[in-house]
PDB file of C-alpha atoms in Angstrom:
ATOM      1  CA  MET E   1     -88.306 -11.935   8.594  1.00 69.00           C
ATOM      2  CA  GLU E   2     -92.051 -12.197   8.091  1.00 81.00           C
ATOM      3  CA  ALA E   3     -94.209 -10.376  10.613  1.00 83.00           C
ATOM      4  CA  GLY E   4     -96.523 -12.481  12.747  1.00 86.00           C
ATOM      5  CA  TYR E   5     -96.817 -14.397  15.998  1.00 86.00           C
ATOM      6  CA  TYR E   6     -94.122 -17.005  16.633  1.00 89.00           C
ATOM      7  CA  ILE E   7     -94.476 -19.605  19.378  1.00 88.00           C
ATOM      8  CA  ILE E   8     -90.986 -20.053  20.777  1.00 88.00           C
ATOM      9  CA  GLY E   9     -90.005 -23.399  22.246  1.00 87.00           C
ATOM     10  CA  GLY E  10     -86.310 -22.850  22.934  1.00 87.00           C
ATOM     11  CA  VAL E  11     -83.490 -20.312  22.855  1.00 86.00           C
ATOM     12  CA  PHE E  12     -79.921 -21.402  22.086  1.00 87.00           C
ATOM     13  CA  GLY E  13     -76.538 -19.747  21.899  1.00 86.00           C
ATOM     14  CA  GLU E  14     -75.136 -22.292  19.454  1.00 88.00           C
ATOM     15  CA  LYS E  15     -76.677 -22.638  16.008  1.00 88.00           C
ATOM     16  CA  ALA E  16     -76.038 -26.394  15.975  1.00 91.00           C
ATOM     17  CA  ASN E  17     -78.110 -26.881  19.138  1.00 91.00           C
ATOM     18  CA  ALA E  18     -80.941 -24.837  17.647  1.00 89.00           C
ATOM     19  CA  GLU E  19     -80.870 -26.936  14.486  1.00 90.00           C
ATOM     20  CA  ARG E  20     -81.015 -30.163  16.502  1.00 91.00           C
ATOM     21  CA  PHE E  21     -84.028 -28.912  18.429  1.00 90.00           C
ATOM     22  CA  GLN E  22     -85.702 -27.807  15.205  1.00 90.00           C
ATOM     23  CA  THR E  23     -85.163 -31.248  13.680  1.00 90.00           C
ATOM     24  CA  LYS E  24     -86.712 -32.827  16.780  1.00 88.00           C
ATOM     25  CA  LEU E  25     -89.802 -30.663  16.375  1.00 88.00           C
ATOM     26  CA  LYS E  26     -90.348 -31.578  12.735  1.00 86.00           C
ATOM     27  CA  SER E  27     -91.829 -34.928  13.712  1.00 78.00           C
ATOM     28  CA  LYS E  28     -94.662 -33.120  15.521  1.00 75.00           C
ATOM     29  CA  PHE E  29     -94.974 -29.727  13.862  1.00 65.00           C
ATOM     30  CA  PHE E  30     -95.462 -28.835  10.243  1.00 64.00           C
ATOM     31  CA  ASN E  31     -93.398 -25.678  10.083  1.00 80.00           C
ATOM     32  CA  PRO E  32     -90.784 -25.128  12.818  1.00 89.00           C
ATOM     33  CA  GLY E  33     -87.989 -22.662  12.167  1.00 90.00           C
ATOM     34  CA  THR E  34     -85.308 -20.479  13.732  1.00 89.00           C
ATOM     35  CA  LEU E  35     -85.102 -16.742  14.375  1.00 87.00           C
ATOM     36  CA  GLN E  36     -81.858 -15.030  15.320  1.00 83.00           C
ATOM     37  CA  HIS E  37     -81.873 -12.061  17.665  1.00 75.00           C
ATOM     38  CA  PRO E  38     -80.055  -9.256  15.778  1.00 72.00           C
ATOM     39  CA  GLU E  39     -78.195  -7.965  18.843  1.00 72.00           C
ATOM     40  CA  LYS E  40     -77.803 -10.890  21.228  1.00 74.00           C
ATOM     41  CA  LYS E  41     -77.188 -13.398  18.400  1.00 77.00           C
ATOM     42  CA  LEU E  42     -79.322 -15.971  20.177  1.00 84.00           C
ATOM     43  CA  HIS E  43     -81.173 -18.565  18.106  1.00 88.00           C
ATOM     44  CA  GLN E  44     -84.876 -18.827  18.929  1.00 89.00           C
ATOM     45  CA  VAL E  45     -86.589 -21.961  17.662  1.00 90.00           C
ATOM     46  CA  TYR E  46     -90.294 -21.574  17.002  1.00 92.00           C
ATOM     47  CA  LEU E  47     -92.865 -24.341  16.812  1.00 91.00           C
ATOM     48  CA  ASN E  48     -95.150 -22.514  14.437  1.00 90.00           C
ATOM     49  CA  ARG E  49     -95.974 -19.057  13.088  1.00 90.00           C
ATOM     50  CA  TYR E  50     -99.419 -17.446  12.965  1.00 89.00           C
ATOM     51  CA  ASP E  51    -100.797 -14.388  11.230  1.00 87.00           C
ATOM     52  CA  GLU E  52    -103.296 -13.774  14.030  1.00 81.00           C
ATOM     53  CA  GLY E  53    -102.436 -13.454  17.696  1.00 78.00           C
ATOM     54  CA  ALA E  54    -105.687 -15.152  18.690  1.00 75.00           C
ATOM     55  CA  ASP E  55    -104.654 -18.294  16.799  1.00 81.00           C
ATOM     56  CA  ALA E  56    -101.265 -18.342  18.533  1.00 82.00           C
ATOM     57  CA  VAL E  57    -102.870 -17.971  21.956  1.00 79.00           C
ATOM     58  CA  ALA E  58    -105.388 -20.720  21.182  1.00 79.00           C
ATOM     59  CA  ALA E  59    -102.587 -23.075  20.111  1.00 83.00           C
ATOM     60  CA  CYS E  60    -100.732 -22.445  23.367  1.00 81.00           C
ATOM     61  CA  ILE E  61    -103.823 -22.945  25.507  1.00 77.00           C
ATOM     62  CA  SER E  62    -104.556 -26.283  23.811  1.00 80.00           C
ATOM     63  CA  LYS E  63    -100.849 -27.176  24.019  1.00 81.00           C
ATOM     64  CA  PHE E  64    -101.047 -27.839  20.296  1.00 83.00           C
ATOM     65  CA  GLU E  65    -103.909 -30.271  20.875  1.00 81.00           C
ATOM     66  CA  GLY E  66    -101.824 -32.088  23.460  1.00 82.00           C
ATOM     67  CA  LYS E  67     -98.846 -32.624  21.163  1.00 84.00           C
ATOM     68  CA  TYR E  68     -96.419 -30.343  23.045  1.00 86.00           C
ATOM     69  CA  LEU E  69     -96.449 -30.033  26.833  1.00 83.00           C
ATOM     70  CA  ASP E  70     -93.250 -28.078  27.495  1.00 84.00           C
ATOM     71  CA  LYS E  71     -93.157 -24.356  28.276  1.00 82.00           C
ATOM     72  CA  VAL E  72     -93.518 -21.969  25.338  1.00 84.00           C
ATOM     73  CA  TRP E  73     -93.991 -18.225  24.862  1.00 81.00           C
ATOM     74  CA  ILE E  74     -95.212 -15.969  22.080  1.00 83.00           C
ATOM     75  CA  LEU E  75     -92.953 -13.605  20.157  1.00 83.00           C
ATOM     76  CA  GLU E  76     -94.841 -10.840  18.350  1.00 80.00           C
ATOM     77  CA  LEU E  77     -92.768  -9.758  15.353  1.00 78.00           C
ATOM     78  CA  MET E  78     -93.928  -6.630  13.564  1.00 74.00           C
ATOM     79  CA  ASN E  79     -92.947  -5.221  10.196  1.00 63.00           C
ATOM     80  CA  PRO E  80     -91.203  -1.894  10.961  1.00 55.00           C
ATOM     81  CA  ASN E  81     -91.963  -0.539   7.490  1.00 52.00           C
ATOM     82  CA  LYS E  82     -95.704  -1.052   7.558  1.00 44.00           C
ATOM     83  CA  GLN E  83     -98.604  -0.246   9.791  1.00 42.00           C
ATOM     84  CA  SER E  84    -100.246  -3.422  11.004  1.00 38.00           C
ATOM     85  CA  VAL E  85    -104.010  -3.175  11.258  1.00 33.00           C
ATOM     86  CA  ILE E  86    -105.762  -5.723  13.442  1.00 31.00           C
ATOM     87  CA  GLU E  87    -109.517  -6.155  13.394  1.00 31.00           C
ATOM     88  CA  ASP E  88    -111.091  -7.495  16.540  1.00 33.00           C
ATOM     89  CA  SER E  89    -114.667  -7.420  17.887  1.00 29.00           C
ATOM     90  CA  GLY E  90    -115.884  -5.071  15.174  1.00 28.00           C
ATOM     91  CA  GLU E  91    -113.253  -2.422  15.824  1.00 30.00           C
ATOM     92  CA  VAL E  92    -110.038  -1.721  13.950  1.00 28.00           C
ATOM     93  CA  PHE E  93    -106.865  -0.804  15.809  1.00 27.00           C
ATOM     94  CA  ALA E  94    -103.570   0.311  14.276  1.00 31.00           C
ATOM     95  CA  GLU E  95    -100.554  -1.302  15.913  1.00 34.00           C
ATOM     96  CA  ASN E  96     -97.276   0.559  15.819  1.00 32.00           C
ATOM     97  CA  SER E  97     -93.917  -0.410  17.216  1.00 31.00           C
ATOM     98  CA  ARG E  98     -92.953   1.558  20.293  1.00 32.00           C
ATOM     99  CA  THR E  99     -89.594   2.586  21.697  1.00 28.00           C
ATOM    100  CA  ILE E 100     -89.365   2.295  25.465  1.00 26.00           C
ATOM    101  CA  THR E 101     -86.749   4.344  27.277  1.00 28.00           C
ATOM    102  CA  TYR E 102     -85.749   4.417  30.909  1.00 28.00           C
ATOM    103  CA  SER E 103     -84.463   7.369  32.866  1.00 31.00           C
ATOM    104  CA  LYS E 104     -81.228   7.094  34.803  1.00 30.00           C
ATOM    105  CA  ARG E 105     -81.664   6.276  38.464  1.00 33.00           C
ATOM    106  CA  SER E 106     -79.905   7.541  41.548  1.00 31.00           C
ATOM    107  CA  VAL E 107     -77.172   5.348  42.984  1.00 31.00           C
ATOM    108  CA  GLN E 108     -79.188   5.035  46.183  1.00 33.00           C
ATOM    109  CA  ARG E 109     -82.235   3.256  44.820  1.00 38.00           C
ATOM    110  CA  PRO E 110     -85.104   1.771  46.820  1.00 42.00           C
ATOM    111  CA  VAL E 111     -85.672  -1.974  46.738  1.00 47.00           C
ATOM    112  CA  ASN E 112     -88.620  -1.656  44.369  1.00 65.00           C
ATOM    113  CA  ASP E 113     -86.471   0.198  41.830  1.00 82.00           C
ATOM    114  CA  LYS E 114     -83.878  -2.573  41.958  1.00 87.00           C
ATOM    115  CA  LEU E 115     -86.577  -5.194  41.507  1.00 89.00           C
ATOM    116  CA  LEU E 116     -88.077  -3.283  38.607  1.00 91.00           C
ATOM    117  CA  GLU E 117     -84.688  -2.942  36.980  1.00 92.00           C
ATOM    118  CA  LYS E 118     -84.240  -6.714  37.221  1.00 93.00           C
ATOM    119  CA  ALA E 119     -87.756  -7.354  35.921  1.00 93.00           C
ATOM    120  CA  ASN E 120     -87.217  -4.966  33.009  1.00 93.00           C
ATOM    121  CA  LEU E 121     -83.917  -6.685  32.210  1.00 93.00           C
ATOM    122  CA  TYR E 122     -85.635 -10.076  32.089  1.00 93.00           C
ATOM    123  CA  PHE E 123     -88.466  -8.622  30.003  1.00 93.00           C
ATOM    124  CA  ASP E 124     -86.034  -7.152  27.469  1.00 90.00           C
ATOM    125  CA  LYS E 125     -84.275 -10.536  27.271  1.00 88.00           C
ATOM    126  CA  MET E 126     -87.704 -12.076  26.638  1.00 88.00           C
ATOM    127  CA  TRP E 127     -87.493 -14.167  29.820  1.00 91.00           C
ATOM    128  CA  TYR E 128     -91.168 -13.562  30.414  1.00 92.00           C
ATOM    129  CA  SER E 129     -91.765 -16.130  33.144  1.00 92.00           C
ATOM    130  CA  GLU E 130     -89.032 -14.652  35.343  1.00 94.00           C
ATOM    131  CA  ALA E 131     -90.099 -11.084  34.558  1.00 94.00           C
ATOM    132  CA  ALA E 132     -93.734 -11.808  35.426  1.00 94.00           C
ATOM    133  CA  GLU E 133     -92.758 -13.257  38.791  1.00 94.00           C
ATOM    134  CA  ILE E 134     -90.789 -10.141  39.759  1.00 94.00           C
ATOM    135  CA  TYR E 135     -93.454  -7.733  38.516  1.00 95.00           C
ATOM    136  CA  GLU E 136     -95.963  -9.617  40.670  1.00 94.00           C
ATOM    137  CA  THR E 137     -93.645  -9.196  43.668  1.00 93.00           C
ATOM    138  CA  VAL E 138     -93.397  -5.453  43.081  1.00 91.00           C
ATOM    139  CA  LEU E 139     -97.147  -5.068  42.603  1.00 92.00           C
ATOM    140  CA  ALA E 140     -97.847  -7.033  45.774  1.00 90.00           C
ATOM    141  CA  LYS E 141     -95.903  -4.456  47.794  1.00 87.00           C
ATOM    142  CA  GLY E 142     -98.678  -1.904  47.555  1.00 85.00           C
ATOM    143  CA  GLN E 143    -100.921   0.344  45.519  1.00 86.00           C
ATOM    144  CA  ALA E 144     -98.135   2.909  45.140  1.00 86.00           C
ATOM    145  CA  ASN E 145     -96.409   0.524  42.730  1.00 88.00           C
ATOM    146  CA  HIS E 146     -99.470   0.141  40.498  1.00 91.00           C
ATOM    147  CA  SER E 147     -98.296   2.513  37.781  1.00 92.00           C
ATOM    148  CA  HIS E 148     -99.455   2.170  34.192  1.00 92.00           C
ATOM    149  CA  LYS E 149     -96.042   0.975  33.002  1.00 93.00           C
ATOM    150  CA  VAL E 150     -95.586  -1.699  35.687  1.00 94.00           C
ATOM    151  CA  ILE E 151     -99.114  -3.047  35.199  1.00 95.00           C
ATOM    152  CA  GLU E 152     -98.643  -3.072  31.430  1.00 95.00           C
ATOM    153  CA  ARG E 153     -95.389  -5.006  31.629  1.00 95.00           C
ATOM    154  CA  ALA E 154     -96.809  -7.472  34.130  1.00 96.00           C
ATOM    155  CA  ALA E 155     -99.736  -8.124  31.801  1.00 95.00           C
ATOM    156  CA  ASP E 156     -97.498  -8.426  28.736  1.00 94.00           C
ATOM    157  CA  SER E 157     -95.129 -10.809  30.555  1.00 94.00           C
ATOM    158  CA  HIS E 158     -97.979 -13.138  31.456  1.00 93.00           C
ATOM    159  CA  TYR E 159     -99.473 -12.826  27.959  1.00 92.00           C
ATOM    160  CA  PHE E 160     -96.271 -13.797  26.173  1.00 90.00           C
ATOM    161  CA  ASN E 161     -95.724 -16.583  28.708  1.00 90.00           C
ATOM    162  CA  THR E 162     -99.273 -17.778  27.825  1.00 87.00           C
ATOM    163  CA  ASN E 163    -100.582 -17.398  31.377  1.00 91.00           C
ATOM    164  CA  ILE E 164    -103.892 -16.117  30.042  1.00 90.00           C
ATOM    165  CA  GLU E 165    -105.732 -15.943  33.369  1.00 91.00           C
ATOM    166  CA  ARG E 166    -103.086 -13.729  34.970  1.00 93.00           C
ATOM    167  CA  ALA E 167    -102.641 -11.656  31.816  1.00 93.00           C
ATOM    168  CA  PHE E 168    -106.381 -11.013  31.815  1.00 92.00           C
ATOM    169  CA  TYR E 169    -106.247  -9.928  35.469  1.00 93.00           C
ATOM    170  CA  TRP E 170    -103.714  -7.171  34.757  1.00 95.00           C
ATOM    171  CA  TYR E 171    -105.109  -6.111  31.367  1.00 93.00           C
ATOM    172  CA  ASP E 172    -108.488  -5.804  33.048  1.00 92.00           C
ATOM    173  CA  TYR E 173    -106.860  -3.660  35.757  1.00 93.00           C
ATOM    174  CA  LEU E 174    -105.369  -1.479  33.023  1.00 92.00           C
ATOM    175  CA  TYR E 175    -108.748  -1.164  31.358  1.00 90.00           C
ATOM    176  CA  ARG E 176    -110.470  -0.158  34.577  1.00 92.00           C
ATOM    177  CA  ASN E 177    -107.797   2.257  35.810  1.00 92.00           C
ATOM    178  CA  TYR E 178    -105.792   3.462  32.787  1.00 91.00           C
ATOM    179  CA  ARG E 179    -108.235   3.033  29.930  1.00 87.00           C
ATOM    180  CA  GLN E 180    -107.267   6.291  28.213  1.00 85.00           C
ATOM    181  CA  GLU E 181    -103.583   5.336  28.279  1.00 87.00           C
ATOM    182  CA  MET E 182    -103.988   1.859  26.818  1.00 86.00           C
ATOM    183  CA  SER E 183    -102.246   1.335  23.499  1.00 84.00           C
ATOM    184  CA  ALA E 184    -103.671  -0.561  20.541  1.00 80.00           C
ATOM    185  CA  ASN E 185    -101.474  -3.494  21.573  1.00 81.00           C
ATOM    186  CA  ASN E 186    -102.961  -3.453  25.077  1.00 85.00           C
ATOM    187  CA  ILE E 187    -106.532  -3.443  23.771  1.00 85.00           C
ATOM    188  CA  PHE E 188    -105.791  -6.154  21.225  1.00 85.00           C
ATOM    189  CA  ARG E 189    -104.261  -8.453  23.847  1.00 88.00           C
ATOM    190  CA  TYR E 190    -106.979  -7.632  26.360  1.00 88.00           C
ATOM    191  CA  ALA E 191    -109.562  -8.805  23.813  1.00 86.00           C
ATOM    192  CA  HIS E 192    -107.636 -12.063  23.389  1.00 85.00           C
ATOM    193  CA  THR E 193    -107.520 -12.702  27.120  1.00 88.00           C
ATOM    194  CA  LEU E 194    -111.237 -11.985  27.416  1.00 85.00           C
ATOM    195  CA  LYS E 195    -111.901 -14.697  24.858  1.00 80.00           C
ATOM    196  CA  GLY E 196    -109.271 -16.992  26.347  1.00 74.00           C
ATOM    197  CA  THR E 197    -110.945 -16.822  29.760  1.00 72.00           C
ATOM    198  CA  GLY E 198    -114.443 -17.299  28.361  1.00 70.00           C
ATOM    199  CA  LYS E 199    -115.620 -13.721  28.874  1.00 65.00           C
ATOM    200  CA  TYR E 200    -116.891 -13.372  25.314  1.00 52.00           C
ATOM    201  CA  ALA E 201    -119.576 -10.784  25.994  1.00 46.00           C
ATOM    202  CA  ARG E 202    -117.034  -8.171  27.076  1.00 51.00           C
ATOM    203  CA  SER E 203    -114.665  -8.739  24.147  1.00 47.00           C
TER     204      SER E 203
END
């Protein structure tokens, strides 16, 4: 599958349902298609694919120039065999795929750990709206929960759910508090949210 930014409009268990939704989109969109998750076997129908993340974000913000008002989210698909180089604001960043692992927890876990486990589960399923809501709940419980990983996932959840204002809030928090730990992906998306919220001078 070609690397790029796919704007997902629906996820279906049955291929026939995905095909019906794709056919429905063809009257409004030039190039809809279907991606299949290799492990979960779910069919994700995308409205359009973009080479640049900024273009995908802009399309979502404009709701495809008013042609599509339902909820969408962005799937960033990278080529595992190549290094993707993204140029933004005069700087070049190399994006690499990352493997995220989680340590085993004690049976007696605090509430925040249980919430985080649920949020991480939703995030891994690409249910970004639900994940973002739970991450926000955890973060609202106090500064002690404001770790780099939780902030990063909260920002990413909002970004892929196209809530640019809230994504900017948490990417900006990352930049101010964990700047040295920010990945190329974080910086790239932070630049997009700066532009998406009209803060061009800082991007």
